[in-house]
Amino acid sequence: MGKILPRFLACASVAVLLAGCASTPTDDDETKGWTAEKLYSTAKAEQADRNFEKSTKLLEKLEARYPYGRYAQQAQLEEAYNHYKAQEPLLAQAAIDRFIKSNPVHPSMDYALYLKGLVSFNEMQGFLSAISKQDMSERDPKAAKDSFEAFRDLVQRFPESKYAADAQVRMGYLIGALASYELHVAKYYYKRGAYLAAANRGKYLIETYSNTKQVEAGLAMMVLSYDKLGLNDLRDDAKRVLQKNYPNTQTLTEDFLEDPSWWTPF
């Protein structure tokens, strides 16, 4: 009996210690016992107050405790919005992609696509700010392309969505931005004597972004580049198309390459 009692007390002490450690986090959690509705409404309130980190933590608890049902689904979208507003694009995109994959027929799918486009659209602003820098040949305008694809998906699948009109406007801007990128790269190659690459970039521009103002300059890049290469037939064909469509063009001298207005989307 003398040996059993100390052993019992030691085991009891360990059990109390372990129980205390296990209970501490839940005892300190003010959300213990909250319903999914309360977690969601509180997270939305924090979001409205721009406490995005706190809002996200509440939404994560909601998903963990109530993984099924409409509140868990909506929590994924709200997490994406929080990351977007907190300027965390990678986390925002991950949350949106998870929502789209898990809820392919959700009634808020149009909003998910719109938010996906917005996240990449904001990233694209950094891309545009780099347009004036020297070496654009190795840059990939992925964010602009991803944003355009998301908005196009939204407009095609949900033409009556309240987000469709704004998506259309942003798509127009993105097309201009991508055309400006192609023109700038053509200019980059031309100035470095890579005339064939410059001509091909101009050709790609007019074939891909045919409804933008940059088509005029794209044709001019072809004329100037073919002239440098001694490809007179191709030069004359491009020049004929340029002058027919833009009879007052001022792009047939190299001076236009220094005009910054050509590198803006509109």
Short mmCIF file of C-alpha atoms in Angstrom, two decimals:
data_model
loop_
_atom_site.label_atom_id
_atom_site.label_comp_id
_atom_site.label_asym_id
_atom_site.label_seq_id
_atom_site.Cartn_x
_atom_site.Cartn_y
_atom_site.Cartn_z
CA MET A 1 0.00 0.00 0.00
CA GLY A 2 2.91 2.31 0.81
CA LYS A 3 4.29 1.90 -2.71
CA ILE A 4 0.94 2.16 -4.46
CA LEU A 5 -0.06 5.53 -2.96
CA PRO A 6 2.96 7.54 -4.16
CA ARG A 7 2.62 5.99 -7.61
CA PHE A 8 -1.07 6.89 -7.63
CA LEU A 9 -0.37 10.45 -6.57
CA ALA A 10 2.32 10.82 -9.22
CA CYS A 11 0.02 9.55 -11.96
CA ALA A 12 -2.76 11.80 -10.71
CA SER A 13 -0.46 14.82 -10.80
CA VAL A 14 0.53 14.06 -14.42
CA ALA A 15 -3.10 13.62 -15.39
CA VAL A 16 -4.06 16.95 -13.80
CA LEU A 17 -1.15 18.67 -15.55
CA LEU A 18 -2.06 17.23 -18.95
CA ALA A 19 -5.71 18.09 -18.47
CA GLY A 20 -4.74 21.63 -17.52
CA CYS A 21 -2.58 22.02 -20.63
CA ALA A 22 -5.29 20.64 -22.87
CA SER A 23 -8.00 22.84 -21.40
CA THR A 24 -6.12 26.12 -21.41
CA PRO A 25 -6.68 27.12 -25.11
CA THR A 26 -10.38 26.34 -25.11
CA ASP A 27 -10.92 28.01 -21.74
CA ASP A 28 -9.37 31.19 -23.12
CA ASP A 29 -11.34 31.04 -26.39
CA GLU A 30 -14.22 33.47 -26.15
CA THR A 31 -15.83 31.83 -29.17
CA LYS A 32 -16.23 28.47 -27.44
CA GLY A 33 -19.78 27.26 -27.98
CA TRP A 34 -20.62 29.90 -30.58
CA THR A 35 -22.95 28.89 -33.36
CA ALA A 36 -21.94 29.08 -37.01
CA GLU A 37 -24.25 32.06 -37.43
CA LYS A 38 -22.63 33.96 -34.55
CA LEU A 39 -19.11 33.24 -35.78
CA TYR A 40 -20.06 34.44 -39.24
CA SER A 41 -21.86 37.60 -38.13
CA THR A 42 -19.01 38.54 -35.80
CA ALA A 43 -16.46 37.94 -38.56
CA LYS A 44 -18.49 40.19 -40.87
CA ALA A 45 -18.58 42.89 -38.20
CA GLU A 46 -14.80 42.74 -37.83
CA GLN A 47 -14.50 42.89 -41.60
CA ALA A 48 -16.68 46.00 -41.72
CA ASP A 49 -14.35 47.59 -39.17
CA ARG A 50 -11.38 46.65 -41.41
CA ASN A 51 -10.02 44.21 -38.84
CA PHE A 52 -9.28 41.75 -41.61
CA GLU A 53 -6.88 39.52 -39.68
CA LYS A 54 -9.30 39.04 -36.80
CA SER A 55 -12.15 38.47 -39.22
CA THR A 56 -10.17 35.79 -41.03
CA LYS A 57 -9.36 33.96 -37.79
CA LEU A 58 -13.05 33.82 -36.92
CA LEU A 59 -13.89 32.53 -40.38
CA GLU A 60 -11.23 29.84 -40.08
CA LYS A 61 -12.76 28.72 -36.77
CA LEU A 62 -16.15 28.62 -38.42
CA GLU A 63 -14.86 26.35 -41.19
CA ALA A 64 -13.09 24.08 -38.71
CA ARG A 65 -16.09 23.68 -36.40
CA TYR A 66 -18.86 23.70 -38.98
CA PRO A 67 -17.28 22.40 -42.21
CA TYR A 68 -20.61 21.79 -43.93
CA GLY A 69 -23.40 24.16 -44.83
CA ARG A 70 -23.83 27.62 -46.26
CA TYR A 71 -21.85 29.45 -43.60
CA ALA A 72 -18.72 27.38 -44.26
CA GLN A 73 -19.04 27.99 -48.00
CA GLN A 74 -19.50 31.71 -47.54
CA ALA A 75 -16.59 31.80 -45.10
CA GLN A 76 -14.22 30.82 -47.93
CA LEU A 77 -15.32 33.80 -49.99
CA GLU A 78 -15.08 36.18 -47.06
CA GLU A 79 -11.56 34.93 -46.31
CA ALA A 80 -10.61 35.66 -49.90
CA TYR A 81 -12.02 39.18 -49.61
CA ASN A 82 -10.12 39.76 -46.36
CA HIS A 83 -6.84 38.70 -47.96
CA TYR A 84 -7.60 40.91 -50.96
CA LYS A 85 -8.22 43.96 -48.78
CA ALA A 86 -5.14 43.16 -46.67
CA GLN A 87 -3.07 43.15 -49.89
CA GLU A 88 -2.25 39.45 -49.69
CA PRO A 89 -2.92 38.42 -53.31
CA LEU A 90 -1.48 34.91 -53.12
CA LEU A 91 -3.64 34.02 -50.12
CA ALA A 92 -6.65 35.65 -51.76
CA GLN A 93 -6.20 33.67 -54.97
CA ALA A 94 -5.74 30.44 -53.04
CA ALA A 95 -8.96 31.02 -51.11
CA ILE A 96 -10.91 31.88 -54.28
CA ASP A 97 -9.59 28.85 -56.16
CA ARG A 98 -10.51 26.63 -53.23
CA PHE A 99 -14.04 28.06 -53.22
CA ILE A 100 -14.47 27.62 -57.00
CA LYS A 101 -13.23 24.04 -56.88
CA SER A 102 -15.35 23.09 -53.87
CA ASN A 103 -18.54 24.89 -54.94
CA PRO A 104 -18.79 24.82 -58.75
CA VAL A 105 -22.51 25.69 -58.84
CA HIS A 106 -22.65 28.09 -55.91
CA PRO A 107 -25.03 31.07 -56.44
CA SER A 108 -22.17 33.45 -55.61
CA MET A 109 -19.90 32.09 -58.34
CA ASP A 110 -20.19 35.33 -60.32
CA TYR A 111 -18.85 37.25 -57.32
CA ALA A 112 -16.03 34.72 -56.89
CA LEU A 113 -14.93 35.23 -60.50
CA TYR A 114 -15.21 39.00 -60.13
CA LEU A 115 -13.07 38.95 -56.99
CA LYS A 116 -10.55 36.68 -58.73
CA GLY A 117 -10.30 39.24 -61.53
CA LEU A 118 -9.93 42.12 -59.08
CA VAL A 119 -7.05 40.46 -57.22
CA SER A 120 -5.06 40.01 -60.42
CA PHE A 121 -6.13 43.45 -61.66
CA ASN A 122 -4.48 45.07 -58.66
CA GLU A 123 -1.33 43.05 -59.24
CA MET A 124 -1.39 44.27 -62.83
CA GLN A 125 -1.00 47.85 -61.63
CA GLY A 126 2.56 46.98 -60.64
CA PHE A 127 3.10 45.54 -64.10
CA LEU A 128 1.92 48.75 -65.74
CA SER A 129 4.20 50.85 -63.55
CA ALA A 130 7.12 48.92 -65.03
CA ILE A 131 6.18 49.75 -68.62
CA SER A 132 8.54 52.72 -68.66
CA LYS A 133 11.53 50.68 -67.49
CA GLN A 134 14.15 49.56 -69.94
CA ASP A 135 14.12 45.77 -70.02
CA MET A 136 10.58 44.52 -70.55
CA SER A 137 11.51 41.55 -72.76
CA GLU A 138 11.74 39.12 -69.84
CA ARG A 139 8.64 40.31 -68.02
CA ASP A 140 5.49 38.25 -68.21
CA PRO A 141 2.19 40.14 -67.90
CA LYS A 142 0.61 37.09 -66.23
CA ALA A 143 -1.49 39.08 -63.77
CA ALA A 144 -3.08 41.08 -66.58
CA LYS A 145 -3.86 37.91 -68.53
CA ASP A 146 -5.24 36.12 -65.46
CA SER A 147 -7.42 39.10 -64.63
CA PHE A 148 -8.77 39.27 -68.17
CA GLU A 149 -9.56 35.54 -68.18
CA ALA A 150 -11.45 35.76 -64.89
CA PHE A 151 -13.51 38.74 -66.06
CA ARG A 152 -14.20 37.10 -69.42
CA ASP A 153 -15.35 33.93 -67.67
CA LEU A 154 -17.68 36.02 -65.52
CA VAL A 155 -19.18 37.91 -68.48
CA GLN A 156 -19.66 34.78 -70.58
CA ARG A 157 -21.18 32.64 -67.82
CA PHE A 158 -23.15 35.31 -66.00
CA PRO A 159 -24.01 38.09 -68.47
CA GLU A 160 -26.83 39.32 -66.23
CA SER A 161 -24.63 39.56 -63.13
CA LYS A 162 -24.42 42.92 -61.40
CA TYR A 163 -20.63 42.61 -61.73
CA ALA A 164 -20.65 42.04 -65.50
CA ALA A 165 -20.69 45.70 -66.57
CA ASP A 166 -17.67 46.63 -64.47
CA ALA A 167 -15.88 43.49 -65.64
CA GLN A 168 -16.43 44.58 -69.25
CA VAL A 169 -14.88 47.98 -68.58
CA ARG A 170 -11.87 46.41 -66.89
CA MET A 171 -11.44 43.96 -69.76
CA GLY A 172 -11.18 46.87 -72.17
CA TYR A 173 -8.51 48.45 -70.02
CA LEU A 174 -6.61 45.18 -69.75
CA ILE A 175 -6.60 44.69 -73.52
CA GLY A 176 -5.06 48.14 -73.90
CA ALA A 177 -2.49 47.34 -71.24
CA LEU A 178 -1.48 44.09 -72.91
CA ALA A 179 -1.24 45.81 -76.30
CA SER A 180 0.98 48.47 -74.73
CA TYR A 181 3.20 45.74 -73.35
CA GLU A 182 3.63 44.13 -76.77
CA LEU A 183 4.41 47.49 -78.34
CA HIS A 184 6.95 48.31 -75.68
CA VAL A 185 8.72 44.98 -76.16
CA ALA A 186 8.77 45.57 -79.94
CA LYS A 187 10.39 48.94 -79.27
CA TYR A 188 12.90 47.30 -76.92
CA TYR A 189 13.97 44.82 -79.59
CA TYR A 190 14.12 47.46 -82.31
CA LYS A 191 16.42 49.73 -80.32
CA ARG A 192 18.79 46.81 -79.76
CA GLY A 193 18.94 45.87 -83.42
CA ALA A 194 16.77 42.75 -83.12
CA TYR A 195 14.65 43.86 -86.05
CA LEU A 196 13.05 40.51 -86.88
CA ALA A 197 11.91 40.10 -83.26
CA ALA A 198 10.55 43.65 -83.34
CA ALA A 199 8.62 42.99 -86.55
CA ASN A 200 7.19 39.74 -85.19
CA ARG A 201 6.10 41.48 -82.01
CA GLY A 202 4.35 44.17 -84.04
CA LYS A 203 2.62 41.49 -86.13
CA TYR A 204 1.50 39.64 -83.00
CA LEU A 205 0.10 42.89 -81.61
CA ILE A 206 -2.11 43.63 -84.60
CA GLU A 207 -3.31 40.02 -84.82
CA THR A 208 -4.09 39.66 -81.11
CA TYR A 209 -5.24 43.15 -80.10
CA SER A 210 -6.79 44.36 -83.33
CA ASN A 211 -9.25 46.76 -81.69
CA THR A 212 -6.72 48.86 -79.80
CA LYS A 213 -5.08 52.15 -80.69
CA GLN A 214 -1.69 50.44 -80.56
CA VAL A 215 -2.36 48.69 -83.90
CA GLU A 216 -1.18 51.80 -85.73
CA ALA A 217 2.16 51.73 -83.96
CA GLY A 218 2.37 47.95 -84.37
CA LEU A 219 2.15 48.36 -88.13
CA ALA A 220 4.77 51.09 -87.99
CA MET A 221 7.10 48.76 -86.09
CA MET A 222 6.73 46.25 -88.91
CA VAL A 223 7.47 48.89 -91.57
CA LEU A 224 10.57 50.20 -89.78
CA SER A 225 11.85 46.75 -88.87
CA TYR A 226 11.39 45.25 -92.35
CA ASP A 227 13.14 48.29 -93.78
CA LYS A 228 16.16 47.65 -91.53
CA LEU A 229 16.16 44.00 -92.61
CA GLY A 230 16.01 44.90 -96.29
CA LEU A 231 12.73 43.01 -96.70
CA ASN A 232 11.27 45.57 -99.05
CA ASP A 233 8.17 43.66 -100.16
CA LEU A 234 7.08 43.03 -96.59
CA ARG A 235 7.90 46.63 -95.70
CA ASP A 236 5.78 47.98 -98.56
CA ASP A 237 2.85 45.68 -97.74
CA ALA A 238 2.83 46.79 -94.11
CA LYS A 239 3.20 50.43 -95.13
CA ARG A 240 0.28 50.16 -97.54
CA VAL A 241 -1.99 48.73 -94.81
CA LEU A 242 -0.83 51.40 -92.36
CA GLN A 243 -1.48 54.32 -94.70
CA LYS A 244 -4.83 52.93 -95.85
CA ASN A 245 -6.15 52.57 -92.31
CA TYR A 246 -4.34 55.57 -90.81
CA PRO A 247 -3.92 58.12 -93.63
CA ASN A 248 -2.69 60.80 -91.22
CA THR A 249 -0.24 58.58 -89.39
CA GLN A 250 2.82 60.19 -87.89
CA THR A 251 4.54 56.90 -87.06
CA LEU A 252 6.81 56.39 -90.06
CA THR A 253 9.83 57.94 -88.40
CA GLU A 254 11.70 56.65 -85.39
CA ASP A 255 10.67 59.72 -83.40
CA PHE A 256 7.33 58.15 -82.54
CA LEU A 257 9.15 55.48 -80.53
CA GLU A 258 9.94 58.10 -77.91
CA ASP A 259 6.33 59.25 -77.58
CA PRO A 260 5.08 58.00 -74.16
CA SER A 261 1.43 58.22 -75.22
CA TRP A 262 1.83 55.00 -77.17
CA TRP A 263 2.57 53.05 -74.03
CA THR A 264 -0.67 53.93 -72.24
CA PRO A 265 -3.68 51.58 -72.48
CA PHE A 266 -5.97 54.20 -74.05
#
